[in-house]
Coordinates of C-alpha atoms in Angstrom, one line a residue:
X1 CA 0.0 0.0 0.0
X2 CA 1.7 3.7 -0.7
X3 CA 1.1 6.5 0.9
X4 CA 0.8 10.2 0.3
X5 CA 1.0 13.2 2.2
X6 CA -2.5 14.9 3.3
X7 CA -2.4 18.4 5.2
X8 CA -3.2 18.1 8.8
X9 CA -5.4 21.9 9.8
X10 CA -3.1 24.1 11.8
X11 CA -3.1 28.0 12.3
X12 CA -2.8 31.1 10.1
X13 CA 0.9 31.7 10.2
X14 CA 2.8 35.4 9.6
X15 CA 5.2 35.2 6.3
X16 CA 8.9 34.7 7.2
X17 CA 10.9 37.2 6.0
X18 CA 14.3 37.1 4.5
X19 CA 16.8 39.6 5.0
X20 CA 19.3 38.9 2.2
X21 CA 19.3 37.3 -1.1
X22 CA 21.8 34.4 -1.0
X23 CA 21.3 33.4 2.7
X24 CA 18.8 32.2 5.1
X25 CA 19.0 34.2 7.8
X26 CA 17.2 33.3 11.5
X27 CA 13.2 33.0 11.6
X28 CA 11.1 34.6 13.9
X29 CA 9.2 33.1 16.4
X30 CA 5.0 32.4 15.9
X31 CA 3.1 32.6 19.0
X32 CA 0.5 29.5 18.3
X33 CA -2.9 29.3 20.0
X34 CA -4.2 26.2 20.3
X35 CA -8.3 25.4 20.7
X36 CA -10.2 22.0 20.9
X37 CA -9.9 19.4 23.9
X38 CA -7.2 17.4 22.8
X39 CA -4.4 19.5 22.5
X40 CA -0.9 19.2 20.4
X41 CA 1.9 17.3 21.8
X42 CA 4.2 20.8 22.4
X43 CA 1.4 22.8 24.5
X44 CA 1.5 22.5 28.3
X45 CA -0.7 23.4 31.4
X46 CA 0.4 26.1 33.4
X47 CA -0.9 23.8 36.3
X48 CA 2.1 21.3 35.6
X49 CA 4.7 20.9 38.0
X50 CA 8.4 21.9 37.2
X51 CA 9.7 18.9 38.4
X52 CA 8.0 16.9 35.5
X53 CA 9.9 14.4 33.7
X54 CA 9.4 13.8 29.7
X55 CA 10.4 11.5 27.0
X56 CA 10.3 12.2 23.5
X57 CA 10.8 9.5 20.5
X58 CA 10.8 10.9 17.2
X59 CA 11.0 8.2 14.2
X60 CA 10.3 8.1 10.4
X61 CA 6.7 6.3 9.3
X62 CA 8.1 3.8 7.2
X63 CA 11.6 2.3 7.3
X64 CA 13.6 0.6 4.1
X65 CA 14.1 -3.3 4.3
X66 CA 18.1 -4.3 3.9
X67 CA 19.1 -7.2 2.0
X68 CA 21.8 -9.7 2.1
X69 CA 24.7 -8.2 3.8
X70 CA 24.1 -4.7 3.4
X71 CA 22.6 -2.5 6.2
X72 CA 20.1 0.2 5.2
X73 CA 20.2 2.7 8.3
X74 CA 17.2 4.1 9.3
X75 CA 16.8 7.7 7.7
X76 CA 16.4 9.9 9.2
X77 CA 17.9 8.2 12.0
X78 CA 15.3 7.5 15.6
X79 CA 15.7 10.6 18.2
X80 CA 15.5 10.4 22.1
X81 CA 15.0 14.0 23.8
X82 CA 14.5 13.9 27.6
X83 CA 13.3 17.5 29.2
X84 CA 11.9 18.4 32.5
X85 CA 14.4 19.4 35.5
X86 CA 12.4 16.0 37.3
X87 CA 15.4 14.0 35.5
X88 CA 18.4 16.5 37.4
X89 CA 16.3 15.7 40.9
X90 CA 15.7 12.1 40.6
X91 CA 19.1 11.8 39.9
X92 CA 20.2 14.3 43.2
X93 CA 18.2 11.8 45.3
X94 CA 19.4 8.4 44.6
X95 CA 22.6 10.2 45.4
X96 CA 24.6 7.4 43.4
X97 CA 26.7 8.5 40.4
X98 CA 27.0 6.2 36.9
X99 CA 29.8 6.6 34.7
X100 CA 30.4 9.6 32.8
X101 CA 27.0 9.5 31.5
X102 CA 24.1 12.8 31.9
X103 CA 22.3 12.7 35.1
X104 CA 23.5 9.2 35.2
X105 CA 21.1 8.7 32.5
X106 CA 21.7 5.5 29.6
X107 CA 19.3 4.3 27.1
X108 CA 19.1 1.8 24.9
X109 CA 17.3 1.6 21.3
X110 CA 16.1 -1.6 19.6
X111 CA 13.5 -3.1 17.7
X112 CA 10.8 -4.5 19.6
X113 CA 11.5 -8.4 18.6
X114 CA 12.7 -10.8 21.3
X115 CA 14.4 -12.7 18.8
X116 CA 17.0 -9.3 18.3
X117 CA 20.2 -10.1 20.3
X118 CA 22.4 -7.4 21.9
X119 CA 24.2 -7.1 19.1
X120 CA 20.8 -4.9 17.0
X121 CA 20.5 -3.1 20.7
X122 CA 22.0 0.6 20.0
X123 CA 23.4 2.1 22.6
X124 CA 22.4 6.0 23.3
X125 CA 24.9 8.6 24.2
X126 CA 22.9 11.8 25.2
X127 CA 24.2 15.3 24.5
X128 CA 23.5 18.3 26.6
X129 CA 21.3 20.9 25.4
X130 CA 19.8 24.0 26.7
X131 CA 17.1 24.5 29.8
X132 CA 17.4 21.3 31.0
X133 CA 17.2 19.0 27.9
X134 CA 19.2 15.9 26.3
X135 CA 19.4 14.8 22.6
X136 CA 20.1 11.2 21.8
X137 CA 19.7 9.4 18.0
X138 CA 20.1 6.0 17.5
X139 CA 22.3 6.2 13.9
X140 CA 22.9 2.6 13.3
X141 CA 19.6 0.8 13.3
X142 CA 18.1 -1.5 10.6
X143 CA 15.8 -4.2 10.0
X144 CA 17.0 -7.1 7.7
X145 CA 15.2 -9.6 5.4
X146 CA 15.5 -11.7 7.7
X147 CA 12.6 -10.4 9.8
X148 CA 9.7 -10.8 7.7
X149 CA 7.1 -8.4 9.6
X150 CA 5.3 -5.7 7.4
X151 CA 5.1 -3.5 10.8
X152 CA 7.4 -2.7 13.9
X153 CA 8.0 -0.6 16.8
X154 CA 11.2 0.8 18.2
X155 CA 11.8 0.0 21.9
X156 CA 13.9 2.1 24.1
X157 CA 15.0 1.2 27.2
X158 CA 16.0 4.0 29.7
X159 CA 18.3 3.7 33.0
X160 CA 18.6 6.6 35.8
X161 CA 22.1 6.1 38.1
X162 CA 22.0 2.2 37.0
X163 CA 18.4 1.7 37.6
X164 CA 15.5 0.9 35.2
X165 CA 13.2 4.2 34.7
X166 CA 11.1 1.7 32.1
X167 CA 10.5 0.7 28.7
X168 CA 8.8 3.0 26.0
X169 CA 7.6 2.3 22.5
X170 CA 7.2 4.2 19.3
X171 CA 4.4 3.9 17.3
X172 CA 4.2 1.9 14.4
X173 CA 6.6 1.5 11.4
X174 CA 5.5 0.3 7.9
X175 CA 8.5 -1.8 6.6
X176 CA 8.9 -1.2 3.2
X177 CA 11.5 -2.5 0.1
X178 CA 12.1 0.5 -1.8
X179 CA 10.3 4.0 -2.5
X180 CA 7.6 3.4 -5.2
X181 CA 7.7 5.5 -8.4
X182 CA 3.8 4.9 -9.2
X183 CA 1.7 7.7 -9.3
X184 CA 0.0 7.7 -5.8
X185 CA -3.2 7.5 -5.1
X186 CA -5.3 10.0 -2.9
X187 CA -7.3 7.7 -0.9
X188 CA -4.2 6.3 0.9
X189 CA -3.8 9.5 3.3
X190 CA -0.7 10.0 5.3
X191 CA 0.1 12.1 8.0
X192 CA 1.3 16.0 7.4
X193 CA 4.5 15.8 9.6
X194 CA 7.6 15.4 7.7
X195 CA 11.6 15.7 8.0
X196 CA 13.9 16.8 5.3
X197 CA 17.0 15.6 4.7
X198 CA 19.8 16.2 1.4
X199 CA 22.1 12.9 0.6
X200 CA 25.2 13.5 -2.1
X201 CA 25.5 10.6 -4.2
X202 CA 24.0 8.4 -1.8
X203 CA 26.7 8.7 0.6
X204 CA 25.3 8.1 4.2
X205 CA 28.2 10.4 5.5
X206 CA 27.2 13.3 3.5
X207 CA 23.4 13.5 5.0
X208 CA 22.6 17.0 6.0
X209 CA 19.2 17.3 7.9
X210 CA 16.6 20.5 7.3
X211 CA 16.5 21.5 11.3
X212 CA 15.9 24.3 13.2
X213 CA 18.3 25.7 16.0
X214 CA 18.5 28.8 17.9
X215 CA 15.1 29.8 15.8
X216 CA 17.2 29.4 12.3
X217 CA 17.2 27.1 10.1
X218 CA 20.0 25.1 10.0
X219 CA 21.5 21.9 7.9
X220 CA 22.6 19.1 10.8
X221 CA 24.6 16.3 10.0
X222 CA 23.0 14.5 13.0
X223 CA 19.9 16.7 14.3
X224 CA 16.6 16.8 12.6
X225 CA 13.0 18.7 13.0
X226 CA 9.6 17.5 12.7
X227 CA 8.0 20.0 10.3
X228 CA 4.8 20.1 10.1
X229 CA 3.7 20.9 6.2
X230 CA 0.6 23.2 5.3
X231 CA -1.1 23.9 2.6
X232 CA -1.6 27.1 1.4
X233 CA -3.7 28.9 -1.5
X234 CA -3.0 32.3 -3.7
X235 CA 0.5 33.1 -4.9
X236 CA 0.4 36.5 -4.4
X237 CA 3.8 37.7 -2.0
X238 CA 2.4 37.6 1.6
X239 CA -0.7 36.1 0.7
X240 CA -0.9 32.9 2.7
X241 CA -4.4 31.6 3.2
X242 CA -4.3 27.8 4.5
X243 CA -6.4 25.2 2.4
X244 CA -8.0 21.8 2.9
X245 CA -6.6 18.7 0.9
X246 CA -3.8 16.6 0.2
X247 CA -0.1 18.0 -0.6
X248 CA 0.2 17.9 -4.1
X249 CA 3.4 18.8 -6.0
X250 CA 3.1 22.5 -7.3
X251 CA 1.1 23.9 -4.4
X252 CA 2.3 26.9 -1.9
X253 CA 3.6 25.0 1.4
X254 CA 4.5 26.4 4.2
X255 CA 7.2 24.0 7.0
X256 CA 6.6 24.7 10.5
X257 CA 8.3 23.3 13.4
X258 CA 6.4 21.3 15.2
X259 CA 8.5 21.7 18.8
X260 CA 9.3 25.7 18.3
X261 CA 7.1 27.1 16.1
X262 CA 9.4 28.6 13.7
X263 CA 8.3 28.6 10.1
X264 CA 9.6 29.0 6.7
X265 CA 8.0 30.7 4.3
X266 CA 6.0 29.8 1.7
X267 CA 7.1 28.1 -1.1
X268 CA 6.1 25.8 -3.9
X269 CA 7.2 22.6 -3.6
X270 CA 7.9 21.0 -7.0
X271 CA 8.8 17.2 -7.8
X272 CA 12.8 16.1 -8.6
X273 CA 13.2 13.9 -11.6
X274 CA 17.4 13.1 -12.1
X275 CA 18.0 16.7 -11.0
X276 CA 15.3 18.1 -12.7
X277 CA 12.5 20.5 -10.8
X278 CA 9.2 19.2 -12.8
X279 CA 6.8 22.4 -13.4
X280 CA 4.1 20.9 -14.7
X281 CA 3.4 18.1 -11.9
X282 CA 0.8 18.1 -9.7
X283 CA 0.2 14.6 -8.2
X284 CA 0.1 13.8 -4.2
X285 CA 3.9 13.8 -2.6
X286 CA 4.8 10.7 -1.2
X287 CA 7.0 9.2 0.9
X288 CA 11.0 9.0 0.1
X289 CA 10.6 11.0 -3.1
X290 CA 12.7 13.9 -4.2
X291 CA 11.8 17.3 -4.2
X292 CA 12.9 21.1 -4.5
X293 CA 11.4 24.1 -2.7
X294 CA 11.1 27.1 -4.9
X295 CA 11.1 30.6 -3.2
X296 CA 7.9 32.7 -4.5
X297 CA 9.8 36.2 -4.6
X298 CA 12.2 34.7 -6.6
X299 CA 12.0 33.6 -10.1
X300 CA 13.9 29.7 -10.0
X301 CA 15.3 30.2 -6.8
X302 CA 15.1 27.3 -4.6
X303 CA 16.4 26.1 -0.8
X304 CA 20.0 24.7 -1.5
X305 CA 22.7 22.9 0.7
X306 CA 25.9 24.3 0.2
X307 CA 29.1 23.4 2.8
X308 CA 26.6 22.7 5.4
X309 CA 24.7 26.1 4.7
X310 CA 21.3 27.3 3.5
X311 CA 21.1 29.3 0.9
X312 CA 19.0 30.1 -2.2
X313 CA 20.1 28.4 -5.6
X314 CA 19.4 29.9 -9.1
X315 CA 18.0 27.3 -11.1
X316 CA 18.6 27.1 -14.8
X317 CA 15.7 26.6 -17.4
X318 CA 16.4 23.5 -19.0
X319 CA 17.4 23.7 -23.0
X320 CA 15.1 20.6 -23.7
X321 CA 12.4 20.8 -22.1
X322 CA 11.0 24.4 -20.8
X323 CA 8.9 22.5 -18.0
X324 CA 11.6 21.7 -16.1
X325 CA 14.7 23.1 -14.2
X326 CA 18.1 22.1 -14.0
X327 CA 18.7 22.3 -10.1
X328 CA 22.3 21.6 -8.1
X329 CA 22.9 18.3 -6.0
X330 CA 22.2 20.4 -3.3
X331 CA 18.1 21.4 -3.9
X332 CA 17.1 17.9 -4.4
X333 CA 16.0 16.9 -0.8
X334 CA 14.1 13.4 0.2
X335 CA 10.9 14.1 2.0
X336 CA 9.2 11.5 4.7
X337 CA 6.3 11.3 7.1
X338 CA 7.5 11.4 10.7
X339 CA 6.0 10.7 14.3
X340 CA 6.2 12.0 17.4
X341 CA 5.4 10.1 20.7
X342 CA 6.0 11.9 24.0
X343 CA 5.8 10.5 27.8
X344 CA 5.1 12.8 30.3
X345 CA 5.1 12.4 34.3
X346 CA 6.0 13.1 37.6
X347 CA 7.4 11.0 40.1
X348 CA 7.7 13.4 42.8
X349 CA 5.5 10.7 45.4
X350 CA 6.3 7.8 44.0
X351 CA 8.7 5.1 45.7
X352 CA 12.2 5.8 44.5
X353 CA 13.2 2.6 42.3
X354 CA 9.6 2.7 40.6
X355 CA 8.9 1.4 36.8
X356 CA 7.3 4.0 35.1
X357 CA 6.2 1.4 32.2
X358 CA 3.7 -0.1 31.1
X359 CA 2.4 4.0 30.4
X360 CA -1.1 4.4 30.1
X361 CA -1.7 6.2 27.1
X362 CA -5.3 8.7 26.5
X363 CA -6.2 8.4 22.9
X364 CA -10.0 9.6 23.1
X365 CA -12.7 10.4 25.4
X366 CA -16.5 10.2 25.5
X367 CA -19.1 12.3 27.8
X368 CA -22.3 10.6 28.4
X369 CA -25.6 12.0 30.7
X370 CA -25.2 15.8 32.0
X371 CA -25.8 18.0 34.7
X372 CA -25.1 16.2 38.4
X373 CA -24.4 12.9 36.9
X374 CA -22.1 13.2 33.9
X375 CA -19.3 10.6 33.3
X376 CA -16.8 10.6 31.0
X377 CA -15.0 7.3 29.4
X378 CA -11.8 7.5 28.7
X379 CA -10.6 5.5 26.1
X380 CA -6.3 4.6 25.2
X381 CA -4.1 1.7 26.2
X382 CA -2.0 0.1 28.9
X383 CA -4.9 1.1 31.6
X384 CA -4.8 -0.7 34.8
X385 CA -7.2 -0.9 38.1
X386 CA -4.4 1.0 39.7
X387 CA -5.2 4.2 37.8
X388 CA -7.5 6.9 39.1
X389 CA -8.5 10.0 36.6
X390 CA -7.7 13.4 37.6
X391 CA -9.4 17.0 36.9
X392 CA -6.6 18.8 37.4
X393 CA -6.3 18.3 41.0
X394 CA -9.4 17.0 41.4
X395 CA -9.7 13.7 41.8
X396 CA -12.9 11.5 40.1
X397 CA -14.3 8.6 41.3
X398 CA -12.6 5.9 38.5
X399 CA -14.5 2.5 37.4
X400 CA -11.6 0.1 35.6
X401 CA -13.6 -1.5 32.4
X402 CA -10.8 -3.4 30.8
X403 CA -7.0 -2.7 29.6
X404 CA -8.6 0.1 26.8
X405 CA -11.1 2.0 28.8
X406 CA -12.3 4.1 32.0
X407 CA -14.8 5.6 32.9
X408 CA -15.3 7.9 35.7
X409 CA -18.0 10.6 37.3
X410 CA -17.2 14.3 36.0
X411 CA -16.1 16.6 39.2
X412 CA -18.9 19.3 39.6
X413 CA -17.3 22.8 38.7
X414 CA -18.0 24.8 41.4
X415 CA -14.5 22.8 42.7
X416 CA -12.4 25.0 39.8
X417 CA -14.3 28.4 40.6
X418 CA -16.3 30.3 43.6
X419 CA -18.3 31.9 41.2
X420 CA -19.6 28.6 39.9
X421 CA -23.1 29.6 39.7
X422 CA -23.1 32.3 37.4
X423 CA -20.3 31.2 34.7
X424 CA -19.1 34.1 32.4
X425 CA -16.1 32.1 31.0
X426 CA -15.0 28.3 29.6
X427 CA -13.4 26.5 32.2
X428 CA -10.6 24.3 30.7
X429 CA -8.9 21.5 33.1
X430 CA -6.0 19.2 32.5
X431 CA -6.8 15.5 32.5
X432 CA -3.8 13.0 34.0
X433 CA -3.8 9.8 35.3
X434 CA -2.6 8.6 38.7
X435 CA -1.0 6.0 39.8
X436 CA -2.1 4.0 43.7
X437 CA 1.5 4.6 44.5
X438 CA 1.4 8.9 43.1
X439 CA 2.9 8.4 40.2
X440 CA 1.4 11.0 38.0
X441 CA 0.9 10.3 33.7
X442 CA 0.4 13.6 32.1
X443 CA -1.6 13.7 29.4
X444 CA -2.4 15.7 26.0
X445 CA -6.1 15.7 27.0
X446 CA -8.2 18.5 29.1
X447 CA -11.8 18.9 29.7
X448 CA -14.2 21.5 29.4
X449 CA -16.9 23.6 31.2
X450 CA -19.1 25.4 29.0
X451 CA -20.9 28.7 30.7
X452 CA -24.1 28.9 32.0
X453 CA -27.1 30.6 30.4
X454 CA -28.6 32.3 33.2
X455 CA -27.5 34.5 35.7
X456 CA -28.6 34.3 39.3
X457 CA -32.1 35.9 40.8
X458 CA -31.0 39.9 42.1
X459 CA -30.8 40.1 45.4
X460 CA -33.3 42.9 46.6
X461 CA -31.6 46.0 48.5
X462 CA -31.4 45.6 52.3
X463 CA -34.6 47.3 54.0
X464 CA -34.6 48.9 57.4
X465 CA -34.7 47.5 61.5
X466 CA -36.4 44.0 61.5
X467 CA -36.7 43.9 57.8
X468 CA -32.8 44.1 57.2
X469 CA -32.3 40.9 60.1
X470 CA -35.1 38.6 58.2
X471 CA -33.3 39.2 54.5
X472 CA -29.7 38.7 56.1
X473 CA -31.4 35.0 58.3
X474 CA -33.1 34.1 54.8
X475 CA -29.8 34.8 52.9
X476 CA -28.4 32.8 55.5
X477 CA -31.0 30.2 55.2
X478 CA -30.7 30.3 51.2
X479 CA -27.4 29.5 51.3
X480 CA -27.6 26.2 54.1
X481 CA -30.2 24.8 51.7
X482 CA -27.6 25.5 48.8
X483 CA -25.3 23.5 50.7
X484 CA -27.8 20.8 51.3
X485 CA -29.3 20.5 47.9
X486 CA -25.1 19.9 46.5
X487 CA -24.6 17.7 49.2
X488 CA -27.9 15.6 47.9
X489 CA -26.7 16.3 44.1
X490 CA -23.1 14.5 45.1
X491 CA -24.8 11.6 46.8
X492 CA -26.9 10.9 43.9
X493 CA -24.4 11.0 41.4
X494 CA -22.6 8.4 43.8
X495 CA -25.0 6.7 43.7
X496 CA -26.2 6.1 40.1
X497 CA -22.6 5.9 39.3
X498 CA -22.7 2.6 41.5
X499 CA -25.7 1.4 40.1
X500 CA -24.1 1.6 36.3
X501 CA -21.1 0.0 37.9
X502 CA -22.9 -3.1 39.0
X503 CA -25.2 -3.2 36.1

């Protein structure tokens, strides 16, 4: 089965601007708003604690099959980052040391086959970056003929001052023999996050990475970025509307990164044919072809690698055919779907030699009934009867349906607000998943409150003498039988929770 690339929605974006003509110079910085309950995997709560630990694996959505003796390394290569200053404290309170490695911290990358011996395990060395995150890639990985699975999953295995902090897995891999040269078709979507990388005449040591660093973009012979790719319409200069569809050679795209938020401008991105930019193309980009990206101010300029820079190449019309291009080695880049898994927690109250694994992962949720006796199911894998769902820091009453499912009663929001009666604003709450022992799973996921429609009865203005000391007791009275009527309202939601529990 191919695949193509179909444009995932994402937000209006400014144009980049460039400040010279043969250089790309550093990209400014989008502030991105995100709406909707689930949110993307780079947002955060405010509400989360500094001390959080995470684990990010970012891989490539299909992976080349070697043959015989040769080894066909996974490009562009898996990458482990680690972030959260949890990591630097865990580490303070085991007080042991472990080698010369980070924060004491080893990994280990394989596929996730038994039959693999230690050999086809990868060792990862992790490199400092800045506030208080590591970079790892596993460069040497490959999957031979003689594993005859169509699908796979990476496994990494991650140690803290020579004790197991657990195992974590990356989604799934299509195994595939060789890039197909078919014209694609549009009912096979793909994913719209990708990764760019340049290769000289097939020489693994010449691979340059598209990548962003220090808010530039930036050719790595070992980093890469997670773009994600949007489609845009109108080809007017600063004229950037995004479209619906599927990313078709010849249309405006713009690269954003998916971590930072720093984007590209828009340009066309045109199919690569034996060093040839194709004008007149316009089918769905697929995985592991080559393409160009042409700059719109500039007639047949195009993003070129040149001694490990960025800069813009004048293309040359070709004498044969005036539909195509003649482009350096350097503008024809290889373009490939990518994913992105995090792990987030906290381990803060949680027994010190604790296995965060198996992690319980949130991939959907589902709000039945309303008012005092809402629940919500929670749908994802890895759940266990040990796991209780959290409102923030709230915690719900949890019923354990199987490995795949929750459900639980929704909190009442007057517990997020003292003005809970009258509502004049959305109410939005984390969601995370805790562990009998406090181990706390972050997740992507946050729940809702919408307003409500009517305000509360006026009070009348206080009277005089006796009259004045009946409204204050009956205010006073008012408010007891509030306080009654929610005590009632909890006991009954307890209680027809139980009943759908045992039925």
């Amino acid at each position: 089965m191919n695949h193509c690339l179909e444009l995932q929605s994402e937000h209006r974006l400014t144009p980049w601007e460039l400040l010279g003509s043969e250089h790309l110079y550093p990209i400014r910085r989008l502030e991105l708003g995100f709406q909707g309950c689930q949110q993307p995997i780079t947002a955060r709560e405010p509400g989360n604690s500094p001390s959080d630990q995470t684990i990010t694996i970012l891989h490539a959505k299909v992976a080349q099959k070697s043959y015989g003796n040769e080894k066909r390394f996974f490009c562009p290569p898996p990458c482990v980052y680690i972030s959260g200053r949890g990591w630097r404290l865990r580490h303070d309170n085991t007080k042991a040391g472990y080698g010369d490695s980070l924060y004491g911290l080893v990994g280990y990358m394989c596929l996730d086959s038994s039959a693999h011996s230690l050999d086809d395990t990868f060792k990862l060395v992790f490199d400092d970056l800045t506030n208080y995150r590591m970079f790892a890639c596993a460069k040497s990985l490959y999957i031979s003929d003689q594993d005859k699975r169509k699908h796979f999953r990476l496994l990494l295995r991650l140690f803290l001052s020579g004790q197991e902090v657990g195992s974590f897995q990356s989604r799934m891999i299509k195994v595939i023999s060789k890039p197909s040269q078919k014209r694609q078709s549009m009912k096979n979507a793909d994913r719209s996050r990708v990764a760019l990388f340049n290769r000289l005449r097939s020489q693994t040591v010449s691979t340059r990475f598209l990548s962003v660093d220090r808010h530039a973009a930036v050719a790595s012979g070992r980093q890469w970025t997670a773009f994600t790719i949007t489609l845009g319409r109108g080809l007017d200069q600063g004229d950037y509307v995004l479209s619906e569809g599927f990313i078709c050679y010849s249309s405006v795209v713009q690269l954003v990164c998916t971590e930072t938020g720093v984007a590209l401008p828009p340009m066309v991105i045109r199919k690569v044919n034996k060093q040839h930019a194709i004008l007149d193309v316009d089918e769905p980009v697929s995985q592991l072809h080559k393409c160009s990206l042409q700059f719109r101010e500039t007639a047949q300029s195009y993003l070129c690698l040149s001694n490990d820079s960025l800069i813009q190449h004048q293309g040359s019309s070709s004498s044969r055919d005036p539909g195509r291009v003649v482009l350096s080695d350097g503008c024809c880049w290889t373009i490939i779907g990518v994913e992105a898994v995090e792990f987030s927690f906290n381990q803060n109250l949680a027994p010190l030699h604790s296995l965060i694994s198996p992690v319980p992962v949130i991939t959907g949720l589902q709000v039945s009934g309303g008012g005092h006796v809402a629940t919500l199911e929670v749908q994802g894998e890895n759940f266990t009867p040990h796991l209780k769902i959290w409102f923030s820091c709230q915690e719900s009453e949890t019923m354990f349906r199987s490995p795949k499912s929750m459900l639980c009663v929704i909190p009442d929001v007057s517990v997020f607000g003292e003005s809970w009666r009258c509502m004049r604003q959305v109410i939005t709450v984390p969601l995370s998943l805790v562990r009998s022992d406090g181990l706390i799973y972050r997740s992507s996921y946050s729940f809702t409150y919408t307003p409500e429609l009517q305000p509360p009865p006026p009070r009348g203005a206080g009277g005089a003498g006796g009259a004045g000391g009946r409204k204050e007791r009956g205010m006073e009275r008012g408010e007891e039988d509030d306080t009654l009527l929610d005590s009632i309202h909890q006991e009954f939601t307890r209680a027809n929770f139980h009943l759908f529990m045992q039925s």
